[in-house]
Coordinates of N, CA and C and ligand atoms in Angstrom, one line a residue:
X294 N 11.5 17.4 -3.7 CA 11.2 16.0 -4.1 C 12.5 15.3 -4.3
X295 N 12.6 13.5 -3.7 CA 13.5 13.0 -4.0 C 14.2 13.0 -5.5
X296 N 15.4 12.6 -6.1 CA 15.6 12.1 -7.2 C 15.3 10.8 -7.2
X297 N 15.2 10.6 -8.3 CA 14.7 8.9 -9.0 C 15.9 8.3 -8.2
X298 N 17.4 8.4 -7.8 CA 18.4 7.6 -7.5 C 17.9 7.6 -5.7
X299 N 17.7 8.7 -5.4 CA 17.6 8.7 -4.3 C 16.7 7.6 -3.6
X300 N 15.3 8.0 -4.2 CA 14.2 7.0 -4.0 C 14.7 5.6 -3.8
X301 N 15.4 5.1 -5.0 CA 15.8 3.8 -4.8 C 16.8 3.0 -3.9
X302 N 17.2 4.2 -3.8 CA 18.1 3.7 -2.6 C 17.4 3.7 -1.1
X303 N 16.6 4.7 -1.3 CA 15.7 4.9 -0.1 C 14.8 3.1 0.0
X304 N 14.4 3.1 -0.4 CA 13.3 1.4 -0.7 C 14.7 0.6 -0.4
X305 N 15.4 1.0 -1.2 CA 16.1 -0.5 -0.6 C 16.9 -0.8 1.0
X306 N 17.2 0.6 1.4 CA 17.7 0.9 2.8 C 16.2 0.5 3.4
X307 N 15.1 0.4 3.0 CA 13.9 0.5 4.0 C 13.6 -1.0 4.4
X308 N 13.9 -1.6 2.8 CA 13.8 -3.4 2.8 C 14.3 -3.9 3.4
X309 N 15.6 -3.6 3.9 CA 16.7 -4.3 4.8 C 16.2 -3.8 6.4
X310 N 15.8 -2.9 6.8 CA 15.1 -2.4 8.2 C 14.1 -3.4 8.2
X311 N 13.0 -3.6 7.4 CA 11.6 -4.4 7.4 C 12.4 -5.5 7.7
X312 N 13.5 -6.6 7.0 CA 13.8 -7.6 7.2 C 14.5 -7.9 8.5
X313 N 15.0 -6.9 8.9 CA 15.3 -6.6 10.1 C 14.8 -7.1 11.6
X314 N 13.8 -6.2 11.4 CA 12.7 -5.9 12.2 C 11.8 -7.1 12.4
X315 N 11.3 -7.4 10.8 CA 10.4 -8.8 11.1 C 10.8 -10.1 11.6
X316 N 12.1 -10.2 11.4 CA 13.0 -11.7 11.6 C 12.3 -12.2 12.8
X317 N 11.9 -13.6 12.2 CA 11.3 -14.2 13.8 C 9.7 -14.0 14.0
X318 N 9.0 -12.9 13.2 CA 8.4 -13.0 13.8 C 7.0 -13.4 12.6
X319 N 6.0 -14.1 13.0 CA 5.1 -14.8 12.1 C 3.8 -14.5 11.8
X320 N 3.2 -13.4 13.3 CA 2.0 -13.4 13.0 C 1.7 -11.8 11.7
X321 N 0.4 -12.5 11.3 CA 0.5 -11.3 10.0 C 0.0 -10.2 10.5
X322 N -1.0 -9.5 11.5 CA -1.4 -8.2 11.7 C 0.3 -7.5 12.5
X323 N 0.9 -8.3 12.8 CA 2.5 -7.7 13.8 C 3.1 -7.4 12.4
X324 N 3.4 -8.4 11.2 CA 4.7 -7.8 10.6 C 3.4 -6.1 9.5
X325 N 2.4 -6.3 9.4 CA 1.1 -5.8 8.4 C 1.8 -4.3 9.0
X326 N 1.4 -4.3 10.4 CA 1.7 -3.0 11.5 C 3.2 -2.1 10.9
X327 N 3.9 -3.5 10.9 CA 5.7 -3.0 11.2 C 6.1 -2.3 10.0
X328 N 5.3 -3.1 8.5 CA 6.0 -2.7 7.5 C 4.6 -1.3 7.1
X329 N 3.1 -1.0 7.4 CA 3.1 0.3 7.2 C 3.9 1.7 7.9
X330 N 4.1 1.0 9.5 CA 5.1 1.9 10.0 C 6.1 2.8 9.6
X331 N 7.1 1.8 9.5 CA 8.6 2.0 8.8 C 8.4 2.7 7.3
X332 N 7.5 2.4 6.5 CA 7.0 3.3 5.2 C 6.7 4.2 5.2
X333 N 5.8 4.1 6.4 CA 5.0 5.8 6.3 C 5.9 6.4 6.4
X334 N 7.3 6.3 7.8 CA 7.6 7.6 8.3 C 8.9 7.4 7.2
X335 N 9.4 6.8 6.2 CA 10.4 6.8 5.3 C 10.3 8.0 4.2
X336 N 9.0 8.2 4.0 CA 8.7 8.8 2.9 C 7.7 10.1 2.8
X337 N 8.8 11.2 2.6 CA 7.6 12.5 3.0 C 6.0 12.5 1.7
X338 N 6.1 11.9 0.4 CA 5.4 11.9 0.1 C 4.2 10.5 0.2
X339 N 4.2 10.0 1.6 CA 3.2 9.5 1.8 C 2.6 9.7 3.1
X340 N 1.1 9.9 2.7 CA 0.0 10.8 3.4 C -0.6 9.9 4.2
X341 N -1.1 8.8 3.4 CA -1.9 7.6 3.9 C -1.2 6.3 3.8
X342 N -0.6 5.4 4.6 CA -0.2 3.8 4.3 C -0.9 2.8 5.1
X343 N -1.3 1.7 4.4 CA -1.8 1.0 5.0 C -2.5 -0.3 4.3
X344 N -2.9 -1.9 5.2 CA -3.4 -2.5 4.2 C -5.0 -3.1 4.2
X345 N -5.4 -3.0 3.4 CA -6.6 -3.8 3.5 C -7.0 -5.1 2.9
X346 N -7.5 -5.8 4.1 CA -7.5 -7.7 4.4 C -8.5 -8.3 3.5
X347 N -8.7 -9.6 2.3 CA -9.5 -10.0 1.7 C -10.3 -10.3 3.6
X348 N -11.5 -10.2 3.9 CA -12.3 -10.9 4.9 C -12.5 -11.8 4.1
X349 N -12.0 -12.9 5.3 CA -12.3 -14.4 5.5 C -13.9 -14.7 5.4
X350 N -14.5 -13.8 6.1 CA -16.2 -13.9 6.1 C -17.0 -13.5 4.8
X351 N -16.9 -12.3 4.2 CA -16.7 -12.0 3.2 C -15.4 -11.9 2.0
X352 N -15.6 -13.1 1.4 CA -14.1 -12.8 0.3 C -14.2 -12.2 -0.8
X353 N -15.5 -11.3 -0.9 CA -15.3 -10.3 -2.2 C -15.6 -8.9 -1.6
X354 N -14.4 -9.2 0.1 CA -14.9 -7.1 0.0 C -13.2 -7.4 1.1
X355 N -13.2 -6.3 1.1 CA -11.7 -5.9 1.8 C -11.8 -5.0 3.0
X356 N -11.5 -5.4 3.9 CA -11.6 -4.8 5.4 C -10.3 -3.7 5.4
X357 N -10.5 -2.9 6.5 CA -9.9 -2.2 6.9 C -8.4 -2.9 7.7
X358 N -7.0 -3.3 7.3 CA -6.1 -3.9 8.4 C -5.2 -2.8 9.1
X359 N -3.8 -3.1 9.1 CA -3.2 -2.0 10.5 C -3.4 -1.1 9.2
X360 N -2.8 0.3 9.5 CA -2.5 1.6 8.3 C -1.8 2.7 9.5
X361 N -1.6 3.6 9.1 CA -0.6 4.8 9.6 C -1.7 6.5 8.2
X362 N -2.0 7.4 9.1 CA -2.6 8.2 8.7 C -4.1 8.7 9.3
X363 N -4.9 9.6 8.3 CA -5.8 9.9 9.1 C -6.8 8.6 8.5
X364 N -8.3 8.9 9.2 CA -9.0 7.5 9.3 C -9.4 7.2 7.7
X365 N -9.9 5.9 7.8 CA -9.4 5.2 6.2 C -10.7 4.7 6.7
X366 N -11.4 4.2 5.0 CA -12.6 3.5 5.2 C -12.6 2.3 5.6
X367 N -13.8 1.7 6.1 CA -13.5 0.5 7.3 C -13.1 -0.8 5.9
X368 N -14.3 -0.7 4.5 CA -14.9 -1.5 3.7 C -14.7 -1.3 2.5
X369 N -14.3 -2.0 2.0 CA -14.0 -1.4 -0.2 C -14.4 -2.8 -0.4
X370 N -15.2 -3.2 -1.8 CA -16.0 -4.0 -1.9 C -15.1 -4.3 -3.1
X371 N -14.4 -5.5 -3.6 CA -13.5 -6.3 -4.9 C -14.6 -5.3 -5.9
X372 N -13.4 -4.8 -6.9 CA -13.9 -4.0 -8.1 C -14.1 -2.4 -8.1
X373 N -14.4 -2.2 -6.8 CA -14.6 -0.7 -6.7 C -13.4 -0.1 -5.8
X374 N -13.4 1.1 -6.6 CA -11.8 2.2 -6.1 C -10.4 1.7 -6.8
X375 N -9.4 2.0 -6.1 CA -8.6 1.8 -7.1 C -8.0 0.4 -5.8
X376 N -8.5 0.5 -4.4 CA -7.9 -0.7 -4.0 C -8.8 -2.0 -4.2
X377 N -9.9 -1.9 -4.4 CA -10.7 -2.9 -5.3 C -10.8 -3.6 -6.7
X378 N -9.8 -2.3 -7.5 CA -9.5 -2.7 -8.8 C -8.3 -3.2 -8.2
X379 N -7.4 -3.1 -7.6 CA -6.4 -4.2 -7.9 C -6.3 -5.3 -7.3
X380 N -7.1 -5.1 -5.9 CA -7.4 -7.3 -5.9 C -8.4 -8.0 -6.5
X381 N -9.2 -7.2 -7.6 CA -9.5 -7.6 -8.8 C -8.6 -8.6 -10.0
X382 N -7.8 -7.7 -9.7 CA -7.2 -7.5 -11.2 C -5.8 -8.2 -10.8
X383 N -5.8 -8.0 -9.5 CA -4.0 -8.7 -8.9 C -3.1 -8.1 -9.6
X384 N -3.2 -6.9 -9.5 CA -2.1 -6.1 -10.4 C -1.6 -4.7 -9.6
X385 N -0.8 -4.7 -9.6 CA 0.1 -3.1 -9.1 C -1.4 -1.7 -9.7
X386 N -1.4 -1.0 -8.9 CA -2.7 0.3 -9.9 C -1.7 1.3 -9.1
X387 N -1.5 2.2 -10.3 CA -0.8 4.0 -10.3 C -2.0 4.4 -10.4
X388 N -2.4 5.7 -9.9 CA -3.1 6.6 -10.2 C -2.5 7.9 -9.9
X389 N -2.7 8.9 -10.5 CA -1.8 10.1 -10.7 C -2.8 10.8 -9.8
X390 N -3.9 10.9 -10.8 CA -5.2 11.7 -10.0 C -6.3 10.7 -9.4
X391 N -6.4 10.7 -8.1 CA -7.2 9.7 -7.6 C -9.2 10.5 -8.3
X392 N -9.3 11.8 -8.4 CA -10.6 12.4 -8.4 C -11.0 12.5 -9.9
X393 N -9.8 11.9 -10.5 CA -10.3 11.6 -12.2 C -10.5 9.9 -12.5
X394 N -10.5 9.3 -11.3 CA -10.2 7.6 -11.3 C -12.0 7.6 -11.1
X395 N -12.5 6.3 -11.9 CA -13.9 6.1 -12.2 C -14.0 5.4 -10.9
X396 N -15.2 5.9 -9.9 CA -15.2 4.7 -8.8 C -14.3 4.8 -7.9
X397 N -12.9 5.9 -7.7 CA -12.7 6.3 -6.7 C -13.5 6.4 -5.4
X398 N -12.5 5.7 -4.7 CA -13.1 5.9 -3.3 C -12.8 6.8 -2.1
X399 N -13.3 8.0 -2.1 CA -12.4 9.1 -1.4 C -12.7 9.0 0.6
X400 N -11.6 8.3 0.9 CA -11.9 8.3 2.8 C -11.1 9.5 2.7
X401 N -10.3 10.0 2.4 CA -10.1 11.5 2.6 C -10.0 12.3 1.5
X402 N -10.9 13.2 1.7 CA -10.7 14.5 0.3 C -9.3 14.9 -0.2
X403 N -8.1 14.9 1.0 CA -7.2 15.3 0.5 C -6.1 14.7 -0.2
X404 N -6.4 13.1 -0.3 CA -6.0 12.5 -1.5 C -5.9 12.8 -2.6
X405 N -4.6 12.6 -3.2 CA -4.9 13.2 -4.8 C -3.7 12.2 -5.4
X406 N -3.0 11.5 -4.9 CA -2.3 10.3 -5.6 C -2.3 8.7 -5.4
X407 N -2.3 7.8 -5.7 CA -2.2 6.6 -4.9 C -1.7 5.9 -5.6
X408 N -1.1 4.7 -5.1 CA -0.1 3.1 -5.5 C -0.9 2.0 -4.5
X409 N -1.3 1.3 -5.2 CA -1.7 0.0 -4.5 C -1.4 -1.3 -4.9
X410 N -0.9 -2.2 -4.0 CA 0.0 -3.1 -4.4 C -0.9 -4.6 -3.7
X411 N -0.8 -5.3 -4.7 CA -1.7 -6.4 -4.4 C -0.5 -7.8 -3.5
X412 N -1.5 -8.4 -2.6 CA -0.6 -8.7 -1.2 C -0.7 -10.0 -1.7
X413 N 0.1 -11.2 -2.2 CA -0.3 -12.9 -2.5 C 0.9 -13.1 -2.0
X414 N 0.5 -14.8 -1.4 CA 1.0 -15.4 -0.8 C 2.1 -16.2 -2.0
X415 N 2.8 -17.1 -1.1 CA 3.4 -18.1 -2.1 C 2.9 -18.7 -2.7
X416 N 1.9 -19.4 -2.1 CA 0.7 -20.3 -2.6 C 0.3 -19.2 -3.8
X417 N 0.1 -18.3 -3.9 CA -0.7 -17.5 -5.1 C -2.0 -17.4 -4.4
X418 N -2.5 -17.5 -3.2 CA -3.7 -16.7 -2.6 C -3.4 -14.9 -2.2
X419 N -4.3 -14.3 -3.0 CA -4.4 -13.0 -2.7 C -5.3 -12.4 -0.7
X420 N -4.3 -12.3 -0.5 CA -4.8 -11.9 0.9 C -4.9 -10.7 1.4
X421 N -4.6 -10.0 0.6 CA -4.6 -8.6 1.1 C -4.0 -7.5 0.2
X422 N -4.3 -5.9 0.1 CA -3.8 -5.1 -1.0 C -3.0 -4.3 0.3
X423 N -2.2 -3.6 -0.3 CA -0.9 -2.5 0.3 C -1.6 -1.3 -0.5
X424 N -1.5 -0.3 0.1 CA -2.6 1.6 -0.2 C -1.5 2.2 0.1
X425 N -1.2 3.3 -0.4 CA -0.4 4.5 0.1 C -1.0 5.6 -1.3
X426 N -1.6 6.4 -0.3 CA -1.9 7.6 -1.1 C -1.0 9.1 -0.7
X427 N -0.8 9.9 -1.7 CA -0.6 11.3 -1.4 C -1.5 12.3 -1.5
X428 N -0.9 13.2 -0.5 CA -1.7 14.5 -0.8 C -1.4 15.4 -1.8
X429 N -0.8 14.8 -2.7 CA -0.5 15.6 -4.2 C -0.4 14.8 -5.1
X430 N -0.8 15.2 -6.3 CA -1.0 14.6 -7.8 C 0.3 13.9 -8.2
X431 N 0.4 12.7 -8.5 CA 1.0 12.2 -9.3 C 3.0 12.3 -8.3
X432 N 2.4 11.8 -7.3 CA 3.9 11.2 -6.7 C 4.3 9.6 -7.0
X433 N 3.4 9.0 -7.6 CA 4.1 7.1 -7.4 C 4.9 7.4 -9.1
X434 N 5.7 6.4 -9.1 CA 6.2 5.7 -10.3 C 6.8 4.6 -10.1
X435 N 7.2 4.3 -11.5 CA 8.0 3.1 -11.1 C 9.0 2.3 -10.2
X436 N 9.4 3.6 -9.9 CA 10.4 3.1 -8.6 C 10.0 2.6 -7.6
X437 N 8.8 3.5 -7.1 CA 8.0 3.2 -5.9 C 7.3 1.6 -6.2
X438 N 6.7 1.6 -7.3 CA 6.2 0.2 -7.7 C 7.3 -0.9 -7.6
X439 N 8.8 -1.1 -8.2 CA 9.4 -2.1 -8.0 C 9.8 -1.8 -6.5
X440 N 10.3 -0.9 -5.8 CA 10.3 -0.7 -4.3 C 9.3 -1.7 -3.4
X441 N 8.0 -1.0 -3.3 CA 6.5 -1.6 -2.7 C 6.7 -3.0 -3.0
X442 N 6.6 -3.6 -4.7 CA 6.4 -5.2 -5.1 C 7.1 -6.2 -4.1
X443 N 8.7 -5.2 -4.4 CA 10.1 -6.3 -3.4 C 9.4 -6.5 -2.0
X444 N 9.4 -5.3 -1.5 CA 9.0 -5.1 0.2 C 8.0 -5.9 0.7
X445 N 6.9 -6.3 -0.3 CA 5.4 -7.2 -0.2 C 5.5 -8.3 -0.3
X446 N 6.8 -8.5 -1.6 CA 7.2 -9.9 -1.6 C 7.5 -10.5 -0.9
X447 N 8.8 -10.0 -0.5 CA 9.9 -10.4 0.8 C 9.1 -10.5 1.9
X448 N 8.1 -9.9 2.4 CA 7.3 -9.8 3.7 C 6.0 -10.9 3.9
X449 N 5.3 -11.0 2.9 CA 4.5 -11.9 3.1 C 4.4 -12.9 1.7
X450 N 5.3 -13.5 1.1 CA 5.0 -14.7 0.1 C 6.1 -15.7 0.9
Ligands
SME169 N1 -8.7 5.6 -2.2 C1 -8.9 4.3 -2.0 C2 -9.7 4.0 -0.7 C3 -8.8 3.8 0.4 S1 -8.2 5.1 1.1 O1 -7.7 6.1 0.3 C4 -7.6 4.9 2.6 C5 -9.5 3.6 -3.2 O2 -10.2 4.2 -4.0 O3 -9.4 2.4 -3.2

């Protein structure tokens, strides 16, 4: 496992690739794509990355958008799981143990950690949440949280 120094250096070497890479370009499922990409393969402790879109058609349930991993549920309804509690709640959600979380939503059993980071615009419309689960207990912290917030910020506000 990384050290805490490492990690952070890791997020910030990964910010500057995303900003990189996006320059120029506008549409949101292309940069959504670029920046689960470059995450996933940055970091051995993440299993699952990817984001899911408030639907425009429905705005109190969350679609499935790009991701990196094995298959992810299409549908999470605002409130339920832990990526439902946080475009609830518009708040960063840790969970150490996803199978002790009330209302967990398990698209793969072998989940056992997650970070989800809620996606708003400049305007302050919430448009989407950021998911990255592990396949072991209790990999996110802080680091990963101010890491993920910059990277979300910088990319789509
Ligand atoms: N575990 C999530 C569901 C999404 S996936 O893990 C891909 C949740 O409870 O929100």
């Amino acid at each position: 496992m990384m050290t805490a120094d490492e990690k952070k250096q890791r997020y910030a070497d990964v910010a500057k690739e995303i900003v990189a890479v996006l320059d120029g370009e506008n549409n949101l499922i292309a940069r959504m794509g670029t920046v689960s990409n470059i995450l996933h393969h940055a970091f051995e402790h993440y299993f699952w990355t990817g984001f899911y879109l408030v639907d425009p058609n429905k705005p109190d349930e969350l679609v499935i958008g790009p991701y990196q991993g094995s298959l992810g549920c299409l549908r999470i309804p605002f409130g339920k799981g832990v990526c439902g509690t946080a475009a609830t709640m518009r708040q960063t959600q840790i969970v150490d143990d996803v199978h002790a979380f009330a209302g967990h939503i398990a698209c793969d059993a072998r989940s056992q950690s997650e970070i989800v980071v809620p996606v708003i615009t400049a305007s302050g419309d919430l448009i989407a949440v950021f998911d990255v689960d592990s396949d072991q207990k209790a990999q996110f912290d802080q680091a990963d949280r101010e890491g993920l917030e910059r990277i979300v910020q910088a990319s789509f506000s």
